[in-house]
Amino acid sequence: MEAAAAGCRGPGLALCGALMAASGGSRFLAARYQEPSVDDLFVYDCITAGKKSQEDRGQDGQPAIKASDDILAFAFSSSGGYFALTDDNKRLVLFRTKPCWECLSVRSVVRRCTSLIIAAAEDKILVADKSGDVYSYSITEPQKAGKIELGHLSLLLDVALSPDDQYILTADRDEKIRVSLTRAPYNIISFCLGHRDCIFNEHKSFDVQERHCLFVSRIFVIPNYPDLMLSASGDCTLRLWEYKSGKEVHCCHLNSLSKTEATKNDKKYAVSRIAYCCQGNYIAILCDCIPTVYIFQFDAATQLLNYRHQISLKHKGWDIAFEETGGLWILQEDKEASLLLYRPVDGHWQPVADDKGLMKMSKYLHDNWTMFEGSVGTESCYSSLYKASFDNMAIYLQKKEERLQQQQKKRKELQHGSNKQTKKIRTGESS
């Protein structure tokens, strides 16, 4: 069961009820995938959006940075009645999806956004941006300007709400997950801290030593267990929290599950997507630039995240989403098979090929593949978020060794010169 998608720039996928939406570049398309006989494709291009952002001006009065119209984040409301997106041109676009798709407003946002979510009450949109702020935008008054709700001192990567809209959860680049009261965001309830950069030892396993904090890439409040939250990070972990108290309940190290390409090359990789299905309490994890989807199952009795299965992909996975009945949809970097559908059969996730909804949406994506072409073969969108680390002790020891060698060389030169002088004096005395 999914309502939101894609906080990091790149193709995204979202499901809500019978609706499916997929984005790429400046465009997104949507249709009712559960009605395969109906041709109801809706396509929107942000290039056609009316209101342009006020770009920062240089000394000559011209825009300092040329913005694209690429979609940065989007989400359905819980009922599927509304859909919102933000683009690289600092615009927030709001749609009504029922009885047919209609653009309600195009509003400017203060900074480029990284994530957004629509409140369960469907009265406002929360938008997190790169400056660390969260703004709220009214749905009931679709032309009204945004209102700042809270701020971090670091780049925000994700924002979430508790199912009752009572708590705002925000995740930033500097390890912090903050839990705040929605009605009074300045009132911080707790921090969930624990995502850090782990060191590999010589046997390629995790060392308990920690060097520095890492960004939190994803947070997700479990709908049918509303006091629990899932989080993921660039430290290759999936964590379960009692977020109101800030207590970590369980942690899974993804590197230990299998010998992925990332672990073979000692590369860091981040979790780019968390998807959850209430039917069966399944959790799907997609890692950035790794062609594998990990499947976990939450055990409510023991409060453990049990690893169940992994789906190996032939191409890079862009996004994942669960449907309400338990099917897992995968958007991948392949024009001929851009969409995959998996369902659990006797504990194993098996591909489905003859689903009519899959055929319908695959055709739509194939016919509109140009929207994805700019994302094919691109590098990780999280690589710039890793902080550089320096081994100061190694540098110190190296310089110390160099100083000792120089001092030893000088002593030898002085000793050699002293020996020559002594020899001259003795020669003079003997003559």
Short mmCIF file of C-alpha atoms in Angstrom, two decimals:
data_model
loop_
_atom_site.label_atom_id
_atom_site.label_comp_id
_atom_site.label_asym_id
_atom_site.label_seq_id
_atom_site.Cartn_x
_atom_site.Cartn_y
_atom_site.Cartn_z
CA MET A 1 0.00 0.00 0.00
CA GLU A 2 1.72 3.13 -1.21
CA ALA A 3 0.85 6.77 -1.51
CA ALA A 4 4.14 8.59 -1.91
CA ALA A 5 7.22 8.34 -4.07
CA ALA A 6 10.66 9.52 -4.92
CA GLY A 7 12.30 12.07 -2.71
CA CYS A 8 15.60 11.89 -4.60
CA ARG A 9 15.65 13.13 -8.15
CA GLY A 10 15.01 10.39 -10.68
CA PRO A 11 12.14 8.28 -12.00
CA GLY A 12 9.45 7.50 -9.43
CA LEU A 13 6.45 5.24 -8.96
CA ALA A 14 3.40 5.56 -6.69
CA LEU A 15 0.21 3.54 -6.18
CA CYS A 16 -2.95 4.47 -4.34
CA GLY A 17 -6.03 2.29 -4.68
CA ALA A 18 -6.64 1.73 -8.38
CA LEU A 19 -4.35 4.61 -9.41
CA MET A 20 -0.75 4.37 -10.55
CA ALA A 21 1.58 7.26 -11.36
CA ALA A 22 5.09 7.18 -12.78
CA SER A 23 7.43 10.13 -13.27
CA GLY A 24 10.52 10.76 -15.34
CA GLY A 25 12.21 14.04 -16.18
CA SER A 26 9.64 16.83 -16.28
CA ARG A 27 6.68 14.54 -16.99
CA PHE A 28 4.48 12.09 -15.17
CA LEU A 29 1.75 9.79 -16.39
CA ALA A 30 -1.11 8.25 -14.46
CA ALA A 31 -3.92 5.78 -15.07
CA ARG A 32 -6.19 3.30 -13.30
CA TYR A 33 -4.14 0.17 -13.67
CA GLN A 34 -6.90 -2.02 -12.20
CA GLU A 35 -9.18 -1.12 -15.12
CA PRO A 36 -7.20 -2.58 -18.04
CA SER A 37 -9.99 -2.19 -20.58
CA VAL A 38 -10.27 1.58 -20.06
CA ASP A 39 -7.89 3.92 -21.89
CA ASP A 40 -7.61 6.67 -19.28
CA LEU A 41 -3.99 7.79 -19.63
CA PHE A 42 -3.25 11.22 -18.15
CA VAL A 43 0.09 12.89 -18.97
CA TYR A 44 1.38 16.14 -17.50
CA ASP A 45 4.57 18.03 -18.34
CA CYS A 46 5.92 20.57 -15.86
CA ILE A 47 7.25 22.61 -18.78
CA THR A 48 3.65 23.68 -19.35
CA ALA A 49 3.15 24.80 -15.72
CA GLY A 50 2.23 28.45 -15.64
CA LYS A 51 4.01 29.97 -12.68
CA LYS A 52 7.81 30.22 -12.88
CA SER A 53 10.01 30.55 -9.83
CA GLN A 54 12.06 33.66 -9.13
CA GLU A 55 15.59 32.43 -9.67
CA ASP A 56 18.54 33.92 -7.82
CA ARG A 57 19.91 36.79 -9.89
CA GLY A 58 23.53 37.43 -10.72
CA GLN A 59 25.22 40.83 -10.89
CA ASP A 60 24.01 41.29 -14.46
CA GLY A 61 20.41 40.66 -13.47
CA GLN A 62 20.30 37.30 -15.26
CA PRO A 63 19.41 34.01 -13.51
CA ALA A 64 22.48 32.71 -11.68
CA ILE A 65 21.43 29.08 -12.09
CA LYS A 66 19.35 27.69 -14.91
CA ALA A 67 16.72 25.36 -13.42
CA SER A 68 15.18 22.40 -15.17
CA ASP A 69 11.55 21.33 -14.91
CA ASP A 70 12.40 17.85 -13.61
CA ILE A 71 10.05 16.41 -11.00
CA LEU A 72 11.79 16.08 -7.62
CA ALA A 73 9.04 14.52 -5.47
CA PHE A 74 5.37 13.61 -5.68
CA ALA A 75 2.65 11.96 -3.60
CA PHE A 76 -0.98 10.86 -3.62
CA SER A 77 -3.29 11.70 -0.74
CA SER A 78 -4.46 8.73 1.34
CA SER A 79 -7.78 8.51 -0.53
CA GLY A 80 -6.17 9.06 -3.92
CA GLY A 81 -8.35 12.13 -4.44
CA TYR A 82 -5.37 14.52 -4.61
CA PHE A 83 -1.91 14.38 -6.14
CA ALA A 84 0.93 16.88 -5.58
CA LEU A 85 4.39 17.31 -7.06
CA THR A 86 7.36 19.65 -6.83
CA ASP A 87 9.86 20.33 -9.58
CA ASP A 88 13.36 21.71 -10.00
CA ASN A 89 11.90 25.09 -10.96
CA LYS A 90 10.63 25.58 -7.37
CA ARG A 91 6.98 24.92 -8.14
CA LEU A 92 4.34 23.00 -6.20
CA VAL A 93 1.59 21.67 -8.46
CA LEU A 94 -1.66 20.33 -6.99
CA PHE A 95 -4.14 18.07 -8.83
CA ARG A 96 -7.57 16.68 -8.14
CA THR A 97 -7.83 13.13 -9.50
CA LYS A 98 -11.58 12.48 -9.18
CA PRO A 99 -13.79 12.28 -11.16
CA CYS A 100 -11.03 13.19 -13.64
CA TRP A 101 -7.56 14.73 -13.43
CA GLU A 102 -7.58 18.50 -12.96
CA CYS A 103 -4.77 20.91 -12.08
CA LEU A 104 -5.95 23.04 -9.15
CA SER A 105 -2.94 25.29 -8.61
CA VAL A 106 0.70 26.03 -9.36
CA ARG A 107 2.48 27.73 -6.46
CA SER A 108 6.08 28.84 -5.96
CA VAL A 109 8.09 27.31 -3.14
CA VAL A 110 10.99 29.01 -1.36
CA ARG A 111 13.68 26.38 -2.02
CA ARG A 112 14.03 23.27 -4.13
CA CYS A 113 12.25 20.42 -2.41
CA THR A 114 13.43 16.94 -1.52
CA SER A 115 10.24 15.31 -0.23
CA LEU A 116 6.54 15.95 0.30
CA ILE A 117 3.56 14.29 1.94
CA ILE A 118 -0.18 15.02 2.05
CA ALA A 119 -1.83 14.97 5.48
CA ALA A 120 -4.32 12.18 6.22
CA ALA A 121 -6.99 14.85 6.69
CA GLU A 122 -6.21 15.97 3.11
CA ASP A 123 -6.22 19.62 4.15
CA LYS A 124 -2.55 20.44 3.62
CA ILE A 125 0.73 19.40 1.99
CA LEU A 126 4.01 19.30 3.89
CA VAL A 127 7.10 20.04 1.81
CA ALA A 128 10.71 19.53 2.96
CA ASP A 129 13.44 21.49 1.21
CA LYS A 130 17.21 21.63 0.78
CA SER A 131 17.66 24.46 3.27
CA GLY A 132 16.30 22.25 6.07
CA ASP A 133 12.83 23.79 6.36
CA VAL A 134 9.34 22.28 6.21
CA TYR A 135 6.52 24.37 4.78
CA SER A 136 2.81 23.60 4.76
CA TYR A 137 0.53 24.46 1.84
CA SER A 138 -3.23 24.46 2.05
CA ILE A 139 -5.32 22.14 -0.12
CA THR A 140 -8.64 23.73 0.79
CA GLU A 141 -7.21 27.10 -0.30
CA PRO A 142 -5.12 25.97 -3.27
CA GLN A 143 -3.77 29.44 -4.13
CA LYS A 144 -2.62 30.31 -0.61
CA ALA A 145 1.10 30.80 0.00
CA GLY A 146 3.06 28.39 2.15
CA LYS A 147 3.66 28.67 5.88
CA ILE A 148 6.91 27.60 7.54
CA GLU A 149 6.41 24.88 10.15
CA LEU A 150 9.89 23.89 11.34
CA GLY A 151 13.55 23.94 10.39
CA HIS A 152 16.76 21.93 10.68
CA LEU A 153 20.32 23.18 10.41
CA SER A 154 20.98 20.59 7.71
CA LEU A 155 19.56 19.47 4.38
CA LEU A 156 16.27 17.55 4.78
CA LEU A 157 15.91 14.31 2.85
CA ASP A 158 12.50 13.04 3.93
CA VAL A 159 9.36 14.04 5.81
CA ALA A 160 6.59 11.84 7.20
CA LEU A 161 3.43 12.15 9.26
CA SER A 162 1.91 9.83 11.83
CA PRO A 163 -1.35 8.26 10.56
CA ASP A 164 -3.38 10.57 12.83
CA ASP A 165 -1.45 13.68 11.68
CA GLN A 166 -0.36 14.36 15.27
CA TYR A 167 3.39 14.11 14.66
CA ILE A 168 5.76 15.40 11.98
CA LEU A 169 8.88 13.30 11.43
CA THR A 170 11.85 14.77 9.56
CA ALA A 171 15.15 13.23 8.49
CA ASP A 172 18.28 15.16 7.59
CA ARG A 173 21.81 14.72 6.27
CA ASP A 174 23.39 14.73 9.73
CA GLU A 175 21.94 11.49 11.14
CA LYS A 176 19.03 13.16 12.92
CA ILE A 177 15.42 12.02 12.81
CA ARG A 178 13.32 14.58 14.65
CA VAL A 179 9.80 13.99 15.95
CA SER A 180 7.71 17.15 16.46
CA LEU A 181 4.12 17.96 17.35
CA THR A 182 2.13 18.96 14.29
CA ARG A 183 0.05 21.56 16.14
CA ALA A 184 3.22 23.05 17.69
CA PRO A 185 6.26 22.03 15.58
CA TYR A 186 8.63 23.94 17.84
CA ASN A 187 7.81 21.31 20.49
CA ILE A 188 10.29 18.50 19.80
CA ILE A 189 9.11 15.19 21.24
CA SER A 190 12.23 13.11 20.54
CA PHE A 191 15.24 12.43 18.35
CA CYS A 192 15.93 9.02 16.81
CA LEU A 193 19.71 8.77 16.53
CA GLY A 194 21.84 5.86 15.41
CA HIS A 195 22.61 5.97 11.68
CA ARG A 196 26.38 6.15 11.38
CA ASP A 197 29.16 5.18 8.99
CA CYS A 198 30.48 1.71 9.79
CA ILE A 199 34.00 0.56 8.97
CA PHE A 200 34.70 -2.70 7.17
CA ASN A 201 37.46 -4.79 8.67
CA GLU A 202 39.88 -6.92 6.71
CA HIS A 203 37.34 -9.77 6.55
CA LYS A 204 34.76 -7.45 4.93
CA SER A 205 32.44 -7.59 7.94
CA PHE A 206 31.18 -4.75 10.10
CA ASP A 207 33.40 -3.31 12.78
CA VAL A 208 31.80 -1.85 15.88
CA GLN A 209 33.95 1.26 15.51
CA GLU A 210 32.14 4.33 14.19
CA ARG A 211 33.66 7.33 12.46
CA HIS A 212 31.00 9.92 11.78
CA CYS A 213 27.29 10.43 11.32
CA LEU A 214 25.54 9.67 8.03
CA PHE A 215 22.48 11.00 6.28
CA VAL A 216 19.08 9.40 6.82
CA SER A 217 17.65 8.78 3.37
CA ARG A 218 14.19 7.36 4.20
CA ILE A 219 11.66 7.34 7.05
CA PHE A 220 8.27 5.64 7.07
CA VAL A 221 5.62 5.36 9.79
CA ILE A 222 3.99 1.91 9.71
CA PRO A 223 0.25 2.50 9.07
CA ASN A 224 -1.10 -0.50 11.00
CA TYR A 225 1.41 -0.02 13.84
CA PRO A 226 1.29 3.77 14.14
CA ASP A 227 3.75 4.01 17.05
CA LEU A 228 6.54 2.43 15.00
CA MET A 229 8.73 3.91 12.30
CA LEU A 230 11.15 2.46 9.76
CA SER A 231 14.26 4.35 8.74
CA ALA A 232 17.11 3.75 6.34
CA SER A 233 20.38 5.47 5.62
CA GLY A 234 23.66 5.62 3.78
CA ASP A 235 25.05 3.30 6.47
CA CYS A 236 23.36 0.32 4.73
CA THR A 237 20.95 -0.33 7.60
CA LEU A 238 17.20 -0.67 8.05
CA ARG A 239 16.05 0.29 11.54
CA LEU A 240 12.82 0.01 13.53
CA TRP A 241 11.96 2.68 16.10
CA GLU A 242 9.46 3.57 18.78
CA TYR A 243 9.70 7.10 17.50
CA LYS A 244 7.86 8.93 20.31
CA SER A 245 10.50 7.85 22.81
CA GLY A 246 13.40 7.75 20.32
CA LYS A 247 14.08 4.09 21.17
CA GLU A 248 15.65 1.85 18.54
CA VAL A 249 13.88 -1.53 18.52
CA HIS A 250 15.73 -3.47 15.81
CA CYS A 251 18.48 -2.95 13.25
CA CYS A 252 19.27 -4.93 10.09
CA HIS A 253 22.61 -4.59 8.28
CA LEU A 254 21.84 -5.01 4.59
CA ASN A 255 25.48 -5.71 3.72
CA SER A 256 25.33 -8.96 5.67
CA LEU A 257 22.45 -10.39 3.63
CA SER A 258 24.40 -11.25 0.50
CA LYS A 259 27.53 -10.53 -1.49
CA THR A 260 26.17 -7.66 -3.51
CA GLU A 261 28.20 -5.70 -6.02
CA ALA A 262 28.50 -2.92 -3.47
CA THR A 263 30.06 -5.11 -0.79
CA LYS A 264 32.44 -6.74 -3.28
CA ASN A 265 33.85 -3.35 -4.23
CA ASP A 266 33.60 -1.84 -0.74
CA LYS A 267 31.27 0.82 -2.13
CA LYS A 268 28.83 2.69 0.03
CA TYR A 269 25.23 2.65 -1.01
CA ALA A 270 22.05 4.12 0.40
CA VAL A 271 18.52 2.83 0.73
CA SER A 272 16.57 4.87 -1.79
CA ARG A 273 13.09 3.48 -1.16
CA ILE A 274 11.02 1.82 1.57
CA ALA A 275 7.69 0.26 0.58
CA TYR A 276 5.26 -1.37 3.00
CA CYS A 277 2.19 -3.59 2.66
CA CYS A 278 -0.25 -3.97 5.56
CA GLN A 279 -1.40 -7.31 4.17
CA GLY A 280 1.31 -9.59 5.51
CA ASN A 281 3.39 -6.76 7.02
CA TYR A 282 5.86 -6.98 4.15
CA ILE A 283 8.64 -4.42 3.73
CA ALA A 284 10.49 -3.95 0.44
CA ILE A 285 13.83 -2.17 0.31
CA LEU A 286 15.48 -0.76 -2.81
CA CYS A 287 19.09 0.36 -2.62
CA ASP A 288 20.54 3.09 -4.79
CA CYS A 289 22.35 1.72 -7.87
CA ILE A 290 22.02 -1.90 -6.67
CA PRO A 291 19.82 -4.16 -8.88
CA THR A 292 18.28 -5.98 -5.92
CA VAL A 293 15.06 -5.63 -3.93
CA TYR A 294 15.18 -6.97 -0.35
CA ILE A 295 11.98 -8.30 1.22
CA PHE A 296 11.45 -8.27 5.00
CA GLN A 297 8.46 -9.19 7.12
CA PHE A 298 7.64 -7.43 10.37
CA ASP A 299 6.79 -9.70 13.30
CA ALA A 300 4.58 -7.65 15.61
CA ALA A 301 4.87 -10.15 18.48
CA THR A 302 8.66 -10.03 18.67
CA GLN A 303 9.04 -6.60 17.01
CA LEU A 304 11.68 -7.97 14.67
CA LEU A 305 12.35 -7.32 11.00
CA ASN A 306 12.78 -10.78 9.51
CA TYR A 307 14.59 -11.09 6.19
CA ARG A 308 12.56 -13.25 3.78
CA HIS A 309 13.68 -12.94 0.19
CA GLN A 310 15.56 -10.91 -2.36
CA ILE A 311 14.63 -10.17 -5.95
CA SER A 312 17.55 -9.82 -8.33
CA LEU A 313 16.96 -7.43 -11.23
CA LYS A 314 18.62 -7.50 -14.62
CA HIS A 315 18.62 -3.70 -14.72
CA LYS A 316 18.89 -0.83 -12.26
CA GLY A 317 15.77 -0.43 -10.14
CA TRP A 318 14.32 3.07 -10.03
CA ASP A 319 11.43 2.67 -7.62
CA ILE A 320 9.12 0.17 -5.93
CA ALA A 321 5.55 0.23 -4.61
CA PHE A 322 3.09 -2.21 -3.07
CA GLU A 323 -0.53 -2.51 -4.11
CA GLU A 324 -3.14 -3.06 -1.39
CA THR A 325 -3.55 -6.75 -2.26
CA GLY A 326 0.16 -7.45 -1.73
CA GLY A 327 1.61 -7.27 -5.24
CA LEU A 328 4.99 -5.57 -5.51
CA TRP A 329 5.57 -3.30 -8.51
CA ILE A 330 9.09 -2.45 -9.65
CA LEU A 331 10.04 0.37 -12.03
CA GLN A 332 13.37 -0.38 -13.68
CA GLU A 333 15.79 0.98 -16.27
CA ASP A 334 14.63 -1.10 -19.24
CA LYS A 335 12.44 0.15 -22.06
CA GLU A 336 11.17 -3.31 -23.03
CA ALA A 337 10.30 -4.33 -19.46
CA SER A 338 10.06 -1.09 -17.50
CA LEU A 339 7.50 -2.52 -15.06
CA LEU A 340 7.69 -5.77 -13.13
CA LEU A 341 5.06 -7.31 -10.86
CA TYR A 342 5.83 -9.84 -8.12
CA ARG A 343 3.47 -11.69 -5.78
CA PRO A 344 4.21 -14.06 -2.86
CA VAL A 345 3.64 -17.75 -3.61
CA ASP A 346 4.36 -20.23 -0.81
CA GLY A 347 6.73 -17.81 0.85
CA HIS A 348 8.62 -16.95 -2.32
CA TRP A 349 8.12 -13.88 -4.48
CA GLN A 350 7.36 -14.90 -8.04
CA PRO A 351 7.11 -12.70 -11.17
CA VAL A 352 3.69 -12.26 -12.77
CA ALA A 353 3.63 -11.93 -16.56
CA ASP A 354 -0.03 -12.28 -17.57
CA ASP A 355 -1.55 -9.50 -15.45
CA LYS A 356 -3.69 -7.20 -17.62
CA GLY A 357 -2.97 -4.18 -15.48
CA LEU A 358 0.74 -4.81 -15.92
CA MET A 359 0.30 -5.04 -19.68
CA LYS A 360 -1.68 -1.78 -19.76
CA MET A 361 0.81 0.27 -17.72
CA SER A 362 3.85 -1.28 -19.44
CA LYS A 363 2.49 -0.15 -22.80
CA TYR A 364 1.92 3.37 -21.51
CA LEU A 365 5.50 3.55 -20.21
CA HIS A 366 6.94 2.06 -23.40
CA ASP A 367 5.07 4.57 -25.56
CA ASN A 368 6.29 7.45 -23.36
CA TRP A 369 9.83 6.21 -22.78
CA THR A 370 11.33 9.56 -23.79
CA MET A 371 10.46 10.87 -20.33
CA PHE A 372 12.95 8.38 -18.82
CA GLU A 373 15.80 8.77 -21.30
CA GLY A 374 17.53 11.49 -19.31
CA SER A 375 17.75 9.16 -16.29
CA VAL A 376 19.26 6.16 -18.07
CA GLY A 377 22.82 5.47 -16.97
CA THR A 378 22.98 8.28 -14.41
CA GLU A 379 25.17 8.07 -11.32
CA SER A 380 23.99 7.80 -7.73
CA CYS A 381 22.03 10.79 -6.51
CA TYR A 382 23.25 10.13 -2.95
CA SER A 383 27.01 10.07 -3.61
CA SER A 384 27.44 13.78 -2.84
CA LEU A 385 25.82 13.31 0.60
CA TYR A 386 28.63 11.17 1.98
CA LYS A 387 31.05 13.19 4.05
CA ALA A 388 34.75 12.84 3.33
CA SER A 389 36.72 11.15 6.09
CA PHE A 390 40.40 11.67 6.84
CA ASP A 391 42.76 9.31 8.63
CA ASN A 392 44.64 11.98 10.62
CA MET A 393 46.63 9.44 12.63
CA ALA A 394 48.09 7.86 9.50
CA ILE A 395 49.10 11.28 8.17
CA TYR A 396 50.65 12.17 11.54
CA LEU A 397 52.68 8.95 11.70
CA GLN A 398 53.87 9.40 8.14
CA LYS A 399 55.07 12.95 8.81
CA LYS A 400 56.69 11.84 12.06
CA GLU A 401 58.63 9.14 10.22
CA GLU A 402 59.77 11.68 7.64
CA ARG A 403 60.99 14.03 10.40
CA LEU A 404 62.90 11.22 12.11
CA GLN A 405 64.59 10.27 8.84
CA GLN A 406 65.59 13.89 8.20
CA GLN A 407 67.00 14.23 11.75
CA GLN A 408 68.95 10.99 11.36
CA LYS A 409 70.37 12.20 8.05
CA LYS A 410 71.47 15.50 9.59
CA ARG A 411 73.18 13.68 12.49
CA LYS A 412 75.11 11.49 10.05
CA GLU A 413 76.20 14.54 8.05
CA LEU A 414 77.32 16.35 11.23
CA GLN A 415 79.17 13.26 12.45
CA HIS A 416 80.87 12.85 9.09
CA GLY A 417 81.98 16.51 9.10
CA SER A 418 83.27 16.23 12.66
CA ASN A 419 85.36 13.17 11.75
CA LYS A 420 86.99 15.05 8.84
CA GLN A 421 87.92 18.01 11.10
CA THR A 422 89.47 15.73 13.71
CA LYS A 423 91.55 13.99 11.06
CA LYS A 424 92.95 17.32 9.80
CA ILE A 425 93.98 18.39 13.32
CA ARG A 426 95.83 15.13 13.95
CA THR A 427 97.64 15.37 10.61
CA GLY A 428 98.81 18.89 11.48
CA GLU A 429 100.16 17.85 14.89
CA SER A 430 102.17 14.98 13.47
CA SER A 431 103.89 17.20 10.89
#
